[in-house]
mmCIF file of N, CA and C in Angstrom:
data_model
loop_
_atom_site.group_PDB
_atom_site.id
_atom_site.type_symbol
_atom_site.label_atom_id
_atom_site.label_comp_id
_atom_site.label_asym_id
_atom_site.label_seq_id
_atom_site.Cartn_x
_atom_site.Cartn_y
_atom_site.Cartn_z
ATOM 1 N N MET A 1 -11.003 -22.075 -1.550
ATOM 2 C CA MET A 1 -12.095 -20.931 -1.123
ATOM 3 C C MET A 1 -12.802 -21.772 -0.025
ATOM 4 N N LYS A 2 -13.536 -20.421 1.045
ATOM 5 C CA LYS A 2 -13.875 -20.598 1.795
ATOM 6 C C LYS A 2 -15.467 -21.186 1.863
ATOM 7 N N ALA A 3 -15.799 -22.154 2.183
ATOM 8 C CA ALA A 3 -17.671 -22.166 1.403
ATOM 9 C C ALA A 3 -18.893 -23.193 2.625
ATOM 10 N N SER A 4 -20.353 -22.385 2.695
ATOM 11 C CA SER A 4 -20.710 -23.121 3.121
ATOM 12 C C SER A 4 -21.408 -23.380 2.530
ATOM 13 N N SER A 5 -21.997 -25.151 2.968
ATOM 14 C CA SER A 5 -22.216 -25.711 1.476
ATOM 15 C C SER A 5 -23.284 -26.893 1.726
ATOM 16 N N MET A 6 -23.813 -26.872 1.123
ATOM 17 C CA MET A 6 -25.152 -27.953 1.788
ATOM 18 C C MET A 6 -25.711 -29.302 0.279
ATOM 19 N N ASN A 7 -26.265 -29.913 0.665
ATOM 20 C CA ASN A 7 -27.000 -30.929 0.259
ATOM 21 C C ASN A 7 -27.880 -31.125 -0.408
ATOM 22 N N THR A 8 -29.033 -31.477 -1.328
ATOM 23 C CA THR A 8 -29.336 -31.187 -2.883
ATOM 24 C C THR A 8 -30.522 -32.615 -3.085
ATOM 25 N N HIS A 9 -31.380 -32.945 -3.337
ATOM 26 C CA HIS A 9 -31.514 -33.698 -3.643
ATOM 27 C C HIS A 9 -31.385 -34.049 -5.124
ATOM 28 N N MET A 10 -30.587 -33.076 -5.843
ATOM 29 C CA MET A 10 -29.435 -32.536 -7.279
ATOM 30 C C MET A 10 -28.598 -32.834 -7.426
ATOM 31 N N GLY A 11 -28.366 -32.704 -5.627
ATOM 32 C CA GLY A 11 -26.395 -32.573 -5.723
ATOM 33 C C GLY A 11 -26.267 -31.610 -4.800
ATOM 34 N N SER A 12 -24.711 -30.960 -4.294
ATOM 35 C CA SER A 12 -24.364 -29.767 -3.617
ATOM 36 C C SER A 12 -24.102 -28.725 -3.416
ATOM 37 N N ILE A 13 -24.620 -27.702 -3.114
ATOM 38 C CA ILE A 13 -24.755 -25.742 -3.800
ATOM 39 C C ILE A 13 -23.339 -25.961 -2.732
ATOM 40 N N ALA A 14 -22.820 -25.229 -2.890
ATOM 41 C CA ALA A 14 -21.381 -24.344 -2.182
ATOM 42 C C ALA A 14 -21.556 -23.200 -2.270
ATOM 43 N N ILE A 15 -22.335 -22.062 -1.498
ATOM 44 C CA ILE A 15 -21.659 -20.698 -1.325
ATOM 45 C C ILE A 15 -20.886 -20.688 -1.248
ATOM 46 N N ASP A 16 -18.699 -19.007 -1.355
ATOM 47 C CA ASP A 16 -18.606 -18.881 -0.575
ATOM 48 C C ASP A 16 -18.976 -18.275 -0.199
ATOM 49 N N ASN A 17 -18.367 -18.215 1.460
ATOM 50 C CA ASN A 17 -18.469 -16.917 2.386
ATOM 51 C C ASN A 17 -18.325 -15.906 2.370
ATOM 52 N N GLU A 18 -17.615 -15.202 1.144
ATOM 53 C CA GLU A 18 -17.505 -14.484 0.679
ATOM 54 C C GLU A 18 -19.118 -13.426 -0.162
ATOM 55 N N VAL A 19 -19.274 -13.717 -0.455
ATOM 56 C CA VAL A 19 -20.124 -14.014 -0.991
ATOM 57 C C VAL A 19 -21.879 -13.863 -0.333
ATOM 58 N N ILE A 20 -21.895 -14.503 0.796
ATOM 59 C CA ILE A 20 -22.359 -14.375 1.955
ATOM 60 C C ILE A 20 -22.459 -12.894 2.748
ATOM 61 N N ALA A 21 -21.179 -13.263 3.086
ATOM 62 C CA ALA A 21 -21.332 -11.533 3.087
ATOM 63 C C ALA A 21 -21.470 -10.109 2.643
ATOM 64 N N GLN A 22 -20.806 -9.849 1.852
ATOM 65 C CA GLN A 22 -21.343 -9.310 0.577
ATOM 66 C C GLN A 22 -22.802 -8.946 1.019
ATOM 67 N N TYR A 23 -24.438 -10.017 0.948
ATOM 68 C CA TYR A 23 -25.347 -9.900 1.692
ATOM 69 C C TYR A 23 -25.655 -9.073 2.741
ATOM 70 N N ALA A 24 -24.921 -9.913 3.480
ATOM 71 C CA ALA A 24 -25.336 -9.880 4.367
ATOM 72 C C ALA A 24 -24.335 -7.871 5.084
ATOM 73 N N GLY A 25 -23.550 -7.931 4.909
ATOM 74 C CA GLY A 25 -23.483 -6.056 5.159
ATOM 75 C C GLY A 25 -24.046 -5.720 3.854
ATOM 76 N N SER A 26 -24.688 -5.740 2.815
ATOM 77 C CA SER A 26 -25.498 -4.903 2.408
ATOM 78 C C SER A 26 -26.712 -4.995 2.717
ATOM 79 N N VAL A 27 -27.698 -6.283 3.765
ATOM 80 C CA VAL A 27 -28.535 -6.011 4.919
ATOM 81 C C VAL A 27 -28.502 -5.451 5.832
ATOM 82 N N ALA A 28 -27.124 -5.308 6.309
ATOM 83 C CA ALA A 28 -27.011 -4.704 7.490
ATOM 84 C C ALA A 28 -26.558 -3.453 7.365
ATOM 85 N N ASN A 29 -26.112 -2.702 5.411
ATOM 86 C CA ASN A 29 -26.032 -1.160 5.755
ATOM 87 C C ASN A 29 -27.631 -0.504 5.744
ATOM 88 N N GLU A 30 -28.375 -1.083 5.314
ATOM 89 C CA GLU A 30 -29.714 -1.105 5.159
ATOM 90 C C GLU A 30 -30.870 -1.052 6.907
ATOM 91 N N CYS A 31 -30.354 -0.738 7.714
ATOM 92 C CA CYS A 31 -30.810 -1.304 9.153
ATOM 93 C C CYS A 31 -30.239 0.614 9.901
ATOM 94 N N PHE A 32 -31.926 1.254 10.411
ATOM 95 C CA PHE A 32 -31.502 2.512 11.049
ATOM 96 C C PHE A 32 -30.207 1.994 12.066
ATOM 97 N N GLY A 33 -29.997 2.869 11.635
ATOM 98 C CA GLY A 33 -28.574 3.389 12.649
ATOM 99 C C GLY A 33 -27.348 3.304 12.490
ATOM 100 N N ILE A 34 -27.024 2.292 11.876
ATOM 101 C CA ILE A 34 -26.069 1.838 10.929
ATOM 102 C C ILE A 34 -25.875 2.235 10.118
ATOM 103 N N VAL A 35 -24.724 3.487 10.277
ATOM 104 C CA VAL A 35 -23.167 4.031 9.450
ATOM 105 C C VAL A 35 -22.831 2.868 7.653
ATOM 106 N N GLY A 36 -22.061 2.272 8.681
ATOM 107 C CA GLY A 36 -21.431 0.898 7.998
ATOM 108 C C GLY A 36 -20.390 0.302 8.805
ATOM 109 N N MET A 37 -19.868 -0.602 8.021
ATOM 110 C CA MET A 37 -18.967 -1.328 8.247
ATOM 111 C C MET A 37 -17.313 -0.553 8.864
ATOM 112 N N ALA A 38 -17.084 -1.609 10.078
ATOM 113 C CA ALA A 38 -15.487 -1.183 9.992
ATOM 114 C C ALA A 38 -14.161 -2.508 10.263
ATOM 115 N N GLY A 39 -12.989 -1.499 9.575
ATOM 116 C CA GLY A 39 -12.423 -1.960 9.205
ATOM 117 C C GLY A 39 -11.697 -1.970 10.350
ATOM 118 N N ILE A 40 -10.038 -2.318 9.973
ATOM 119 C CA ILE A 40 -8.650 -2.954 11.432
ATOM 120 C C ILE A 40 -7.448 -2.164 10.784
ATOM 121 N N ASN A 41 -7.340 -0.852 10.708
ATOM 122 C CA ASN A 41 -5.695 -0.624 10.643
ATOM 123 C C ASN A 41 -4.184 -1.779 11.498
ATOM 124 N N VAL A 42 -4.345 -3.136 10.754
ATOM 125 C CA VAL A 42 -3.282 -3.666 11.687
ATOM 126 C C VAL A 42 -2.055 -2.490 12.544
ATOM 127 N N ARG A 43 -1.651 -2.049 11.561
ATOM 128 C CA ARG A 43 -0.354 -1.114 12.021
ATOM 129 C C ARG A 43 -0.199 -0.471 13.526
ATOM 130 N N ASP A 44 -1.757 0.521 13.628
ATOM 131 C CA ASP A 44 -2.232 1.369 14.373
ATOM 132 C C ASP A 44 -3.282 0.949 15.200
ATOM 133 N N GLY A 45 -4.103 -0.138 15.306
ATOM 134 C CA GLY A 45 -5.371 -0.430 15.517
ATOM 135 C C GLY A 45 -6.800 0.375 15.821
ATOM 136 N N VAL A 46 -6.601 0.854 14.351
ATOM 137 C CA VAL A 46 -7.294 2.232 14.842
ATOM 138 C C VAL A 46 -8.601 1.217 13.542
ATOM 139 N N PHE A 47 -9.649 1.709 14.182
ATOM 140 C CA PHE A 47 -10.657 1.166 12.692
ATOM 141 C C PHE A 47 -11.019 2.451 12.705
ATOM 142 N N GLY A 48 -11.933 2.028 11.668
ATOM 143 C CA GLY A 48 -12.458 2.922 10.043
ATOM 144 C C GLY A 48 -13.042 2.971 9.961
ATOM 145 N N LEU A 49 -14.299 3.212 8.784
ATOM 146 C CA LEU A 49 -15.333 3.376 8.368
ATOM 147 C C LEU A 49 -14.596 3.422 6.504
ATOM 148 N N LEU A 50 -15.575 1.979 6.089
ATOM 149 C CA LEU A 50 -14.927 1.078 5.087
ATOM 150 C C LEU A 50 -16.530 1.184 3.973
ATOM 151 N N LYS A 51 -15.578 2.443 2.762
ATOM 152 C CA LYS A 51 -16.205 2.166 1.479
ATOM 153 C C LYS A 51 -17.104 0.473 1.856
ATOM 154 N N LYS A 52 -17.924 0.339 0.493
ATOM 155 C CA LYS A 52 -19.253 0.066 0.919
ATOM 156 C C LYS A 52 -18.912 -1.611 -0.394
ATOM 157 N N GLU A 53 -17.704 -0.947 -1.100
ATOM 158 C CA GLU A 53 -16.427 -2.108 -1.726
ATOM 159 C C GLU A 53 -16.016 -3.040 -1.103
ATOM 160 N N SER A 54 -15.816 -2.477 0.156
ATOM 161 C CA SER A 54 -14.771 -3.400 1.367
ATOM 162 C C SER A 54 -14.919 -3.028 2.449
ATOM 163 N N MET A 55 -16.575 -3.192 2.316
ATOM 164 C CA MET A 55 -17.306 -3.847 3.034
ATOM 165 C C MET A 55 -17.566 -5.287 4.148
ATOM 166 N N THR A 56 -16.913 -6.306 3.337
ATOM 167 C CA THR A 56 -16.257 -7.293 3.903
ATOM 168 C C THR A 56 -15.839 -7.338 4.403
ATOM 169 N N ARG A 57 -14.640 -6.373 4.443
ATOM 170 C CA ARG A 57 -13.931 -7.047 5.692
ATOM 171 C C ARG A 57 -13.952 -6.440 6.989
ATOM 172 N N GLY A 58 -15.058 -6.237 6.757
ATOM 173 C CA GLY A 58 -15.850 -5.496 8.167
ATOM 174 C C GLY A 58 -16.585 -6.853 8.458
ATOM 175 N N ILE A 59 -17.159 -7.664 7.760
ATOM 176 C CA ILE A 59 -17.780 -8.516 7.971
ATOM 177 C C ILE A 59 -17.525 -10.094 8.585
ATOM 178 N N ASN A 60 -17.456 -11.028 9.221
ATOM 179 C CA ASN A 60 -16.834 -12.014 8.905
ATOM 180 C C ASN A 60 -17.890 -13.912 9.787
ATOM 181 N N VAL A 61 -18.119 -14.999 8.130
ATOM 182 C CA VAL A 61 -18.624 -15.044 8.447
ATOM 183 C C VAL A 61 -17.977 -16.979 8.112
ATOM 184 N N SER A 62 -18.960 -17.583 9.183
ATOM 185 C CA SER A 62 -17.824 -19.120 9.579
ATOM 186 C C SER A 62 -18.913 -19.576 9.444
ATOM 187 N N LEU A 63 -18.648 -21.254 9.558
ATOM 188 C CA LEU A 63 -19.587 -23.089 9.114
ATOM 189 C C LEU A 63 -19.311 -23.084 10.789
ATOM 190 N N THR A 64 -20.249 -23.567 11.114
ATOM 191 C CA THR A 64 -20.204 -24.374 12.685
ATOM 192 C C THR A 64 -19.519 -25.622 12.321
ATOM 193 N N ASP A 65 -19.316 -26.827 13.296
ATOM 194 C CA ASP A 65 -19.279 -27.338 12.318
ATOM 195 C C ASP A 65 -21.103 -28.422 12.850
ATOM 196 N N THR A 66 -22.321 -28.237 12.822
ATOM 197 C CA THR A 66 -23.282 -27.946 12.705
ATOM 198 C C THR A 66 -23.785 -27.863 11.429
ATOM 199 N N ASN A 67 -23.010 -27.211 10.381
ATOM 200 C CA ASN A 67 -23.398 -26.515 9.346
ATOM 201 C C ASN A 67 -24.175 -25.337 9.241
ATOM 202 N N LYS A 68 -23.884 -24.976 10.515
ATOM 203 C CA LYS A 68 -24.556 -23.746 11.103
ATOM 204 C C LYS A 68 -23.801 -22.280 10.567
ATOM 205 N N LEU A 69 -24.893 -21.398 10.300
ATOM 206 C CA LEU A 69 -23.508 -20.295 10.218
ATOM 207 C C LEU A 69 -23.400 -19.604 11.943
ATOM 208 N N ASP A 70 -22.326 -18.781 11.395
ATOM 209 C CA ASP A 70 -21.804 -17.893 12.406
ATOM 210 C C ASP A 70 -21.225 -16.710 12.540
ATOM 211 N N ILE A 71 -21.832 -14.918 12.116
ATOM 212 C CA ILE A 71 -21.197 -13.882 11.292
ATOM 213 C C ILE A 71 -21.136 -12.997 12.201
ATOM 214 N N ASP A 72 -19.955 -12.415 12.166
ATOM 215 C CA ASP A 72 -19.303 -11.192 12.624
ATOM 216 C C ASP A 72 -19.175 -10.465 12.960
ATOM 217 N N PHE A 73 -19.735 -9.621 12.296
ATOM 218 C CA PHE A 73 -20.194 -7.853 12.609
ATOM 219 C C PHE A 73 -19.117 -6.131 13.519
ATOM 220 N N HIS A 74 -18.440 -6.169 12.220
ATOM 221 C CA HIS A 74 -17.771 -4.727 12.815
ATOM 222 C C HIS A 74 -18.048 -3.293 12.677
ATOM 223 N N VAL A 75 -19.240 -2.768 12.919
ATOM 224 C CA VAL A 75 -20.123 -1.888 12.972
ATOM 225 C C VAL A 75 -19.152 -0.342 13.282
ATOM 226 N N ILE A 76 -19.867 0.502 12.853
ATOM 227 C CA ILE A 76 -19.310 2.446 13.081
ATOM 228 C C ILE A 76 -21.249 2.357 13.197
ATOM 229 N N VAL A 77 -21.845 3.033 14.748
ATOM 230 C CA VAL A 77 -22.951 3.231 14.582
ATOM 231 C C VAL A 77 -23.705 5.187 14.238
ATOM 232 N N SER A 78 -24.194 5.185 14.184
ATOM 233 C CA SER A 78 -25.189 7.252 14.244
ATOM 234 C C SER A 78 -24.138 7.176 15.708
ATOM 235 N N TYR A 79 -24.631 8.185 15.963
ATOM 236 C CA TYR A 79 -24.765 8.921 17.385
ATOM 237 C C TYR A 79 -26.054 9.555 17.693
ATOM 238 N N GLY A 80 -26.211 8.542 19.050
ATOM 239 C CA GLY A 80 -27.419 9.124 19.746
ATOM 240 C C GLY A 80 -28.346 7.584 19.519
ATOM 241 N N VAL A 81 -28.296 7.296 18.968
ATOM 242 C CA VAL A 81 -29.141 6.331 18.660
ATOM 243 C C VAL A 81 -29.344 5.286 19.903
ATOM 244 N N ASN A 82 -29.925 3.889 20.350
ATOM 245 C CA ASN A 82 -30.381 3.086 20.683
ATOM 246 C C ASN A 82 -29.218 2.687 20.626
ATOM 247 N N ILE A 83 -28.485 1.567 20.710
ATOM 248 C CA ILE A 83 -26.763 1.265 20.700
ATOM 249 C C ILE A 83 -27.591 -0.840 20.428
ATOM 250 N N PRO A 84 -28.408 -1.169 21.884
ATOM 251 C CA PRO A 84 -29.177 -2.778 22.568
ATOM 252 C C PRO A 84 -30.335 -2.751 20.441
ATOM 253 N N THR A 85 -31.297 -1.529 19.843
ATOM 254 C CA THR A 85 -32.116 -2.184 19.858
ATOM 255 C C THR A 85 -32.040 -1.936 17.925
ATOM 256 N N VAL A 86 -30.180 -1.172 18.253
ATOM 257 C CA VAL A 86 -29.491 -1.154 16.435
ATOM 258 C C VAL A 86 -30.013 -2.867 16.582
ATOM 259 N N ALA A 87 -28.628 -3.983 17.362
ATOM 260 C CA ALA A 87 -28.255 -4.649 17.316
ATOM 261 C C ALA A 87 -29.619 -4.948 17.468
ATOM 262 N N ASP A 88 -30.252 -5.213 17.947
ATOM 263 C CA ASP A 88 -31.140 -5.970 17.995
ATOM 264 C C ASP A 88 -31.926 -5.777 16.723
ATOM 265 N N ASN A 89 -32.868 -5.251 15.810
ATOM 266 C CA ASN A 89 -33.030 -4.919 14.619
ATOM 267 C C ASN A 89 -31.852 -5.474 13.464
ATOM 268 N N LEU A 90 -31.261 -5.313 13.980
ATOM 269 C CA LEU A 90 -29.392 -5.340 13.083
ATOM 270 C C LEU A 90 -29.041 -7.527 12.627
ATOM 271 N N ILE A 91 -29.832 -8.071 14.069
ATOM 272 C CA ILE A 91 -29.394 -8.995 14.416
ATOM 273 C C ILE A 91 -31.024 -9.897 13.568
ATOM 274 N N ASP A 92 -32.327 -9.247 13.561
ATOM 275 C CA ASP A 92 -33.510 -9.770 13.107
ATOM 276 C C ASP A 92 -33.268 -9.294 11.755
ATOM 277 N N SER A 93 -33.175 -8.591 11.411
ATOM 278 C CA SER A 93 -32.787 -8.533 10.079
ATOM 279 C C SER A 93 -31.869 -9.548 9.141
ATOM 280 N N VAL A 94 -30.852 -9.298 9.203
ATOM 281 C CA VAL A 94 -29.446 -9.952 8.951
ATOM 282 C C VAL A 94 -30.354 -11.675 9.068
ATOM 283 N N LYS A 95 -30.810 -12.201 9.748
ATOM 284 C CA LYS A 95 -30.854 -13.861 10.115
ATOM 285 C C LYS A 95 -32.176 -14.593 9.624
ATOM 286 N N TYR A 96 -33.139 -13.276 9.378
ATOM 287 C CA TYR A 96 -34.207 -13.866 8.109
ATOM 288 C C TYR A 96 -33.975 -13.420 6.561
ATOM 289 N N LYS A 97 -32.932 -12.531 6.893
ATOM 290 C CA LYS A 97 -32.601 -12.074 5.229
ATOM 291 C C LYS A 97 -31.549 -13.230 4.701
ATOM 292 N N VAL A 98 -30.619 -13.926 5.334
ATOM 293 C CA VAL A 98 -29.594 -14.602 5.414
ATOM 294 C C VAL A 98 -29.699 -16.105 5.606
ATOM 295 N N GLU A 99 -31.100 -16.065 6.307
ATOM 296 C CA GLU A 99 -31.196 -17.280 5.986
ATOM 297 C C GLU A 99 -31.848 -18.354 4.315
ATOM 298 N N GLU A 100 -33.050 -16.878 4.769
ATOM 299 C CA GLU A 100 -34.045 -16.929 3.515
ATOM 300 C C GLU A 100 -33.604 -16.936 2.018
ATOM 301 N N PHE A 101 -32.232 -16.294 1.824
ATOM 302 C CA PHE A 101 -31.010 -16.129 0.901
ATOM 303 C C PHE A 101 -30.290 -17.428 1.073
ATOM 304 N N THR A 102 -30.509 -17.730 1.748
ATOM 305 C CA THR A 102 -28.696 -19.128 0.912
ATOM 306 C C THR A 102 -29.774 -20.651 2.039
ATOM 307 N N GLY A 103 -30.002 -20.929 2.661
ATOM 308 C CA GLY A 103 -30.784 -21.848 2.722
ATOM 309 C C GLY A 103 -30.116 -22.268 4.121
ATOM 310 N N LEU A 104 -29.639 -21.478 4.830
ATOM 311 C CA LEU A 104 -28.591 -21.768 5.616
ATOM 312 C C LEU A 104 -28.982 -21.789 7.469
ATOM 313 N N GLU A 105 -28.704 -22.259 7.977
ATOM 314 C CA GLU A 105 -29.018 -20.888 9.023
ATOM 315 C C GLU A 105 -28.775 -20.427 9.947
ATOM 316 N N ILE A 106 -28.643 -19.774 10.623
ATOM 317 C CA ILE A 106 -27.549 -19.040 11.326
ATOM 318 C C ILE A 106 -28.179 -18.856 12.639
ATOM 319 N N GLU A 107 -26.056 -20.021 13.636
ATOM 320 C CA GLU A 107 -26.551 -20.207 14.938
ATOM 321 C C GLU A 107 -26.744 -18.814 15.830
ATOM 322 N N LYS A 108 -24.892 -18.122 14.813
ATOM 323 C CA LYS A 108 -24.564 -16.885 15.932
ATOM 324 C C LYS A 108 -24.607 -15.450 15.428
ATOM 325 N N ILE A 109 -24.792 -14.982 15.723
ATOM 326 C CA ILE A 109 -24.768 -13.264 14.829
ATOM 327 C C ILE A 109 -24.026 -12.394 17.092
ATOM 328 N N ASN A 110 -22.747 -12.162 16.198
ATOM 329 C CA ASN A 110 -22.357 -10.814 16.960
ATOM 330 C C ASN A 110 -21.935 -9.899 16.118
ATOM 331 N N ILE A 111 -22.332 -9.103 17.088
ATOM 332 C CA ILE A 111 -22.001 -7.516 16.426
ATOM 333 C C ILE A 111 -20.517 -6.533 17.253
ATOM 334 N N TYR A 112 -19.883 -6.168 16.969
ATOM 335 C CA TYR A 112 -18.437 -5.326 17.914
ATOM 336 C C TYR A 112 -19.364 -3.839 16.889
ATOM 337 N N VAL A 113 -19.029 -2.737 18.022
ATOM 338 C CA VAL A 113 -19.829 -1.674 17.717
ATOM 339 C C VAL A 113 -18.380 -0.693 17.886
ATOM 340 N N GLU A 114 -17.623 -0.360 16.130
ATOM 341 C CA GLU A 114 -16.297 -0.239 17.074
ATOM 342 C C GLU A 114 -15.927 1.393 16.875
ATOM 343 N N GLY A 115 -17.357 2.313 16.608
ATOM 344 C CA GLY A 115 -17.636 3.616 16.464
ATOM 345 C C GLY A 115 -18.510 3.964 16.363
ATOM 346 N N VAL A 116 -18.308 4.905 17.328
ATOM 347 C CA VAL A 116 -19.612 5.981 16.770
ATOM 348 C C VAL A 116 -18.932 7.965 15.249
ATOM 349 N N LYS A 117 -20.368 7.915 14.544
ATOM 350 C CA LYS A 117 -19.979 9.213 14.506
ATOM 351 C C LYS A 117 -21.329 9.943 13.503
ATOM 352 N N VAL A 118 -21.345 11.622 13.938
ATOM 353 C CA VAL A 118 -21.933 11.981 13.709
ATOM 354 C C VAL A 118 -22.394 12.058 11.831
ATOM 355 N N ILE A 119 -24.096 12.179 12.345
ATOM 356 C CA ILE A 119 -24.361 12.088 11.165
ATOM 357 C C ILE A 119 -24.991 13.185 10.609
ATOM 358 N N ASP A 120 -25.303 14.478 9.655
ATOM 359 C CA ASP A 120 -25.449 15.538 8.847
ATOM 360 C C ASP A 120 -26.954 15.764 9.197
#
């Protein structure tokens, strides 16, 4: 189990990185301009939109040496949106909500735009 942990006066708390990825993914899907997470087909090198049940495959959470989180998002955005604005909104939302949820500080959030999708 890869987990992010912290020590408190009552003992230690370990949060599985998959839990953090699920929460970060649900926060990301609420952001304007984000269609969903992207998953890669290793054989073809093609990115595709992941279903909500498997969105954590498009998110990578790791713990740094300084006990802070690094989160990588592979996203698909809506056609016609301003990508830097969407990315800034995603970073602000995820940073605030994940830090509030876990009690751990986020050091870095990387966003990889893997595709654009036209929304009706």
